[in-house]
Tab-separated table of C-alpha atoms and ligand atoms in Angstrom:
chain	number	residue	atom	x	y	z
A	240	UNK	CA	222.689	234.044	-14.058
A	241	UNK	CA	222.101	231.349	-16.772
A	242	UNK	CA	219.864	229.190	-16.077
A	243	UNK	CA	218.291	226.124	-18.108
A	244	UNK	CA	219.840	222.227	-18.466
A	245	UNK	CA	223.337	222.307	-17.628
A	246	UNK	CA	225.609	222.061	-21.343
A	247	UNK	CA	227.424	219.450	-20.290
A	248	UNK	CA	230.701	217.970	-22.066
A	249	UNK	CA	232.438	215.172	-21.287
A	250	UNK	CA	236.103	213.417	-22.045
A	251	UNK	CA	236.830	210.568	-21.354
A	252	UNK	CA	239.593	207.586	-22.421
A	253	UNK	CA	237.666	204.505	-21.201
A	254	UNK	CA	234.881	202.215	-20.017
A	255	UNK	CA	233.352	205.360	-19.344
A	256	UNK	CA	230.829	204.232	-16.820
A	257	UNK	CA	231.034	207.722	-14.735
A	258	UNK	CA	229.930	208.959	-18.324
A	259	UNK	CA	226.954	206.886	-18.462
A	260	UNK	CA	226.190	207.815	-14.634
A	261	UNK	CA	226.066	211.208	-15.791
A	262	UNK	CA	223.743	210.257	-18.785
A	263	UNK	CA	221.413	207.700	-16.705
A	264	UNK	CA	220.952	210.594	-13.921
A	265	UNK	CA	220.144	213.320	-17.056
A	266	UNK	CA	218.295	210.720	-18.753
A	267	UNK	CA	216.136	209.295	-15.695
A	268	UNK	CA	215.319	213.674	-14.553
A	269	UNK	CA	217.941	213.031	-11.834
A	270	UNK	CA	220.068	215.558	-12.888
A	271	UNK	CA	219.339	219.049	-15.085
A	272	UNK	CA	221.855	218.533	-17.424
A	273	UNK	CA	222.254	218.181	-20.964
A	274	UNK	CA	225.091	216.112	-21.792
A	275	UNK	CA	225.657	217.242	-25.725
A	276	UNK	CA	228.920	216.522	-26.025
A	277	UNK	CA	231.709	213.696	-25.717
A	278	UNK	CA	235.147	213.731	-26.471
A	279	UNK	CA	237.740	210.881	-26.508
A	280	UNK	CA	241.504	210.333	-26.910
A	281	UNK	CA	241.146	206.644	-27.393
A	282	UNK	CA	239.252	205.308	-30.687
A	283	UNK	CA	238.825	201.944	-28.564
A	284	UNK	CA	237.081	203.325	-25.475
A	285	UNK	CA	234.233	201.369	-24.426
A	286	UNK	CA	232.766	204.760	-22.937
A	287	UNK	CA	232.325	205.321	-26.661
A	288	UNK	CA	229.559	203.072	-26.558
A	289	UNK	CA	227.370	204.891	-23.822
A	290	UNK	CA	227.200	208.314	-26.236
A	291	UNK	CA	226.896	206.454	-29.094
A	292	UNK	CA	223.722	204.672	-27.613
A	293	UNK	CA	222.397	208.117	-26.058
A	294	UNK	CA	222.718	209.920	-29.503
A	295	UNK	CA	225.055	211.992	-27.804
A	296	UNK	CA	227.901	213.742	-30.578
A	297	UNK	CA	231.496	212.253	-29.928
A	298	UNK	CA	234.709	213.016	-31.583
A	299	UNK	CA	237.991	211.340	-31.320
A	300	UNK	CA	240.717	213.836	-30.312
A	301	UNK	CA	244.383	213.669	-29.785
A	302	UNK	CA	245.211	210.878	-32.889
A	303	UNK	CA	247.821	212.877	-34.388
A	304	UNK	CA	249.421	214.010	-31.316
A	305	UNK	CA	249.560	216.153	-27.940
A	306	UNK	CA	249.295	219.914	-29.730
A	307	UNK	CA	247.178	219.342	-32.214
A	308	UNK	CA	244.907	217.310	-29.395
A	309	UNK	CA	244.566	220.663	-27.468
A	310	UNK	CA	243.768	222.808	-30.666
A	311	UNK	CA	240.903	219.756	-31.023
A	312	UNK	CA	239.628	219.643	-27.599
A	313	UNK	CA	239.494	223.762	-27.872
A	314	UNK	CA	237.648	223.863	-31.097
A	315	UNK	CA	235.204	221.074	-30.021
A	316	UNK	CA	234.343	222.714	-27.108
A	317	UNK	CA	233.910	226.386	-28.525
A	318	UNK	CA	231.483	225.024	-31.064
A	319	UNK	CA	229.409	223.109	-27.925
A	320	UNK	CA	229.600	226.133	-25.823
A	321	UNK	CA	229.486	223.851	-22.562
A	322	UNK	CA	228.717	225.463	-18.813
A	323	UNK	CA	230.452	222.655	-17.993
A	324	UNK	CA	233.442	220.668	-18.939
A	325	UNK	CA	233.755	216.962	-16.833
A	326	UNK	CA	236.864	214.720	-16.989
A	327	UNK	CA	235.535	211.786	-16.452
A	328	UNK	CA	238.280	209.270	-16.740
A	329	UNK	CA	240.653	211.209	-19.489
A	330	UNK	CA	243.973	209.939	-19.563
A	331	UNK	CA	245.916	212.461	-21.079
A	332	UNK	CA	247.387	215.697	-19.857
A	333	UNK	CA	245.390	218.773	-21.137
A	334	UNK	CA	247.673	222.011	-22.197
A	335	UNK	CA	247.852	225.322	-20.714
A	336	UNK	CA	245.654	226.660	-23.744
A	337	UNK	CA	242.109	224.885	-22.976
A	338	UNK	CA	242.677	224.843	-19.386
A	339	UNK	CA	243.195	228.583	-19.245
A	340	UNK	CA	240.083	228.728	-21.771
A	341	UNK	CA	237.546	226.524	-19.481
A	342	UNK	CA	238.714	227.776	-16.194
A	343	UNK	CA	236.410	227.561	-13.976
A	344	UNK	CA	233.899	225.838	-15.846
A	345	UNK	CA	236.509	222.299	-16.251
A	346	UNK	CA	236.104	219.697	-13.521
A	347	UNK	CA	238.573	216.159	-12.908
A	348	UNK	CA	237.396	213.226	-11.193
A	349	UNK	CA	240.855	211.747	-9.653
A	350	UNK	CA	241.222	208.809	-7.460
A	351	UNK	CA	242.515	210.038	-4.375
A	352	UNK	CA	241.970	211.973	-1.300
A	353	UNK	CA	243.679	214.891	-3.040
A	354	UNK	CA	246.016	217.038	-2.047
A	355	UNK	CA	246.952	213.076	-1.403
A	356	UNK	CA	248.821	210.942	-4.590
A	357	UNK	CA	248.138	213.468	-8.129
A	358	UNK	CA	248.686	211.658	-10.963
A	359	UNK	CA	249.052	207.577	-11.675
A	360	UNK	CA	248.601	204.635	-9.395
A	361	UNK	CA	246.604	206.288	-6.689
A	362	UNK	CA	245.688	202.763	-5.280
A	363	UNK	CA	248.778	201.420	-4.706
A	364	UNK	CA	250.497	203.900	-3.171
A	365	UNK	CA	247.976	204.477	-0.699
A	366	UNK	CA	248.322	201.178	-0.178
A	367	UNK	CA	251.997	201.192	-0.270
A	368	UNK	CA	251.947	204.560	2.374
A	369	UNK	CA	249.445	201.690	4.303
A	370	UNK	CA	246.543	204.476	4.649
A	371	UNK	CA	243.227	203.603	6.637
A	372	UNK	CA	241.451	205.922	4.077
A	373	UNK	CA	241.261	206.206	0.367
A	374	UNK	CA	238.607	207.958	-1.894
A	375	UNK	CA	238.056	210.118	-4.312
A	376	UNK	CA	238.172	214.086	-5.331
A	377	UNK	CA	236.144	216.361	-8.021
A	378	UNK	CA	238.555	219.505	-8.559
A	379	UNK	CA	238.714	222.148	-10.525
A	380	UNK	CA	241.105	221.898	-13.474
A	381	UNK	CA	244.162	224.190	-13.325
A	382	UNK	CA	247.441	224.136	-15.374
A	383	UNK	CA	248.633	222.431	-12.714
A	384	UNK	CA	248.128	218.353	-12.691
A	385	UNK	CA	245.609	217.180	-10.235
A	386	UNK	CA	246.184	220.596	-8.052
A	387	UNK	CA	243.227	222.711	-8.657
A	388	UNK	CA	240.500	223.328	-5.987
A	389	UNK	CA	238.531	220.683	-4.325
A	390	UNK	CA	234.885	220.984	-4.513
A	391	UNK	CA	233.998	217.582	-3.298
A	392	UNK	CA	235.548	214.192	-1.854
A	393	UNK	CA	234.423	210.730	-1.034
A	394	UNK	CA	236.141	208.282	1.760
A	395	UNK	CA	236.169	204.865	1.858
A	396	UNK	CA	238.083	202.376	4.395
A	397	UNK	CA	240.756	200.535	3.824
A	398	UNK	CA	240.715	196.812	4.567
A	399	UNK	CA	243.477	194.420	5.346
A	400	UNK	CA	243.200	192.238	2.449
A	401	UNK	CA	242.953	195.218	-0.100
A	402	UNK	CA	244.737	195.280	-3.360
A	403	UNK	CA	244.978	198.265	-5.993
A	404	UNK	CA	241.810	196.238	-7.460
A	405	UNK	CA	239.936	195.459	-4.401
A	406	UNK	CA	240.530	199.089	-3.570
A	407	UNK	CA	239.371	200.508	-7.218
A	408	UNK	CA	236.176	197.811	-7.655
A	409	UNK	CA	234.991	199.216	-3.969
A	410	UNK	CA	235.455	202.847	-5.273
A	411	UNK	CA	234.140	202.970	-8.518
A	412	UNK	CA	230.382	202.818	-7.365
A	413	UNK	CA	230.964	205.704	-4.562
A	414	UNK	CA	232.474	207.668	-7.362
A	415	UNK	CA	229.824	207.379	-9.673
A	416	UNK	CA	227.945	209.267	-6.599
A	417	UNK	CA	230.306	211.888	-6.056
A	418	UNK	CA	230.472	213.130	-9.600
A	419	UNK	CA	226.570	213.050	-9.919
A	420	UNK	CA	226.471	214.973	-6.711
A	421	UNK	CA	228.811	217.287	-7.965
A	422	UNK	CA	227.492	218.024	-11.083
A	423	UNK	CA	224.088	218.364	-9.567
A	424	UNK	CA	225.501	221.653	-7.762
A	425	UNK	CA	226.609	222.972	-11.065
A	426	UNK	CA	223.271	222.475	-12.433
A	427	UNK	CA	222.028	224.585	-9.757
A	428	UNK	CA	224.768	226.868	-10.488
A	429	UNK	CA	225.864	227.020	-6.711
A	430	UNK	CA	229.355	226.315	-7.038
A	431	UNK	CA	232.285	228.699	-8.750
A	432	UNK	CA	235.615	228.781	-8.717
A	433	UNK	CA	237.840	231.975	-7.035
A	434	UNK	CA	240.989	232.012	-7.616
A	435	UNK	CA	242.657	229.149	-4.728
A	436	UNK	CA	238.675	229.010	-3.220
A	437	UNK	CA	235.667	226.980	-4.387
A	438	UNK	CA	232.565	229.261	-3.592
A	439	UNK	CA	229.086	227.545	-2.535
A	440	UNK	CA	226.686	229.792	-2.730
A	441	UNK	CA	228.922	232.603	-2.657
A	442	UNK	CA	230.687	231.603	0.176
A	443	UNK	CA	234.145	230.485	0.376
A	444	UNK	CA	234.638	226.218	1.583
A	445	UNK	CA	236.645	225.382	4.589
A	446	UNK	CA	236.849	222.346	2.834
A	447	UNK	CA	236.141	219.712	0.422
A	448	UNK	CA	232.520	219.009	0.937
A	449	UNK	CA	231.780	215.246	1.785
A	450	UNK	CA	229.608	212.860	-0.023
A	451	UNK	CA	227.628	211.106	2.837
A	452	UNK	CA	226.237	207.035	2.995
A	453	UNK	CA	222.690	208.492	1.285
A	454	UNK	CA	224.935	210.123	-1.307
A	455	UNK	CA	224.489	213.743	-0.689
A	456	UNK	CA	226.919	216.290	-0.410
A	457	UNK	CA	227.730	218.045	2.985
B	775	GRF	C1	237.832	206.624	-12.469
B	775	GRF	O1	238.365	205.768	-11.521
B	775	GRF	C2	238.362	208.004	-12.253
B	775	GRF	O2	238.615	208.307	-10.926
B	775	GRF	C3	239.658	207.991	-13.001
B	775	GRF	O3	239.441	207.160	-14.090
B	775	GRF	C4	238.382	206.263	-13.828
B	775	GRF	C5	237.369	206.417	-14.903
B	775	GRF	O4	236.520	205.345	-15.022
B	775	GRF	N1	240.073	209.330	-13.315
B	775	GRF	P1	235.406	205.320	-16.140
B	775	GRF	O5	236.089	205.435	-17.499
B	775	GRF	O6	234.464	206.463	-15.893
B	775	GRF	O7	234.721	204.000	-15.986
């Protein structure tokens, strides 16, 4: 198996601060990866910022619209030749051509206990549904949106007084943890993707794997 720094690329669409975990944790010898790549939809993204300041290559994709966007994000990525691919905030829907292309190797942070609330406004409507729970999920990315295979989840309570902000500001940190975690077991190339299964190891997960108050994974 290959082994090495974990190729690492990244899109995102904004502030990009689970980017610049991911950079502080390669950066600091926290985390085997090499994060060589960044990618963004948005020319205004803050996240921008982080790879610019790392030295890390970004492009703007997606400025002339949806198809050409996937042809972009494709070409980008053949020429990096990432292990890893990390949506990290991305906005935008990816096609069935680079998903089918990085299968396997393409992971989406999403705001929710998935299978719970894929797609927008993930806050509220757990709110809205009046769940004692909400968290976050790292899945793998298949064609279909937010439905792939979760490796890895984190919960967090929900108070009384909790808005869609109150709810996102109390996340955000515990997310930064889960997708370090994460990526940490792709460094050590211990997780893959089989067909409706994650694989740890080479065994197949009950389920998602839980990111604990010290921040590891069990
Ligand atoms: C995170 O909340 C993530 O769950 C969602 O978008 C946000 C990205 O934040 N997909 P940032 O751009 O990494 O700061």
């Amino acid at each position: 198996m290959k082994q090495g720094p974990l190729r690492t690329a990244v899109l995102i669409s904004g502030t990009g601060s689970n980017l610049k975990t991911l950079i502080d944790a390669a950066g600091d010898g926290r985390l085997d990866a090499d994060i060589g790549l960044v990618l963004s939809n948005r020319a205004a993204a803050p996240g921008l910022e982080h790879a610019r300041r790392a030295h890390i290559p970004r492009m703007l994709v997606g400025q002339a619209g949806r198809e050409s966007q996937d042809r972009e994000i494709r070409s980008a990525l053949d020429g990096y030749q990432p292990d890893l691919v990390v949506l990290a905030g991305f906005m935008s829907i990816l096609g069935p051509e680079p998903v089918a292309a990085y299968c396997g190797r393409m992971i989406n942070l999403h705001p929710s206990l998935l299978p719970r609330y894929p797609g927008l406004d993930t806050y509220r409507r757990a709110l809205a549904a009046g769940d004692r729970e909400h968290g976050a999920s790292v899945h793998f990315v298949t064609p279909e949106l937010d439905a792939g295979p979760v490796i890895a989840q984190v919960r967090i309570p929900v108070l009384g007084d909790d808005t869609p902000d109150s709810l996102a500001a109390r996340l955000g940190p515990r997310e930064h943890e889960l997708l370090r975690a994460t990526v940490e077991l792709f460094t050590r190339r211990q997780v893959e993707m089989n067909g409706p299964d994650v694989r740890i190891d080479g065994r197949r997960l009950e389920k998602p794997l839980q990111l604990d108050k010290r921040g590891r994974l069990d």
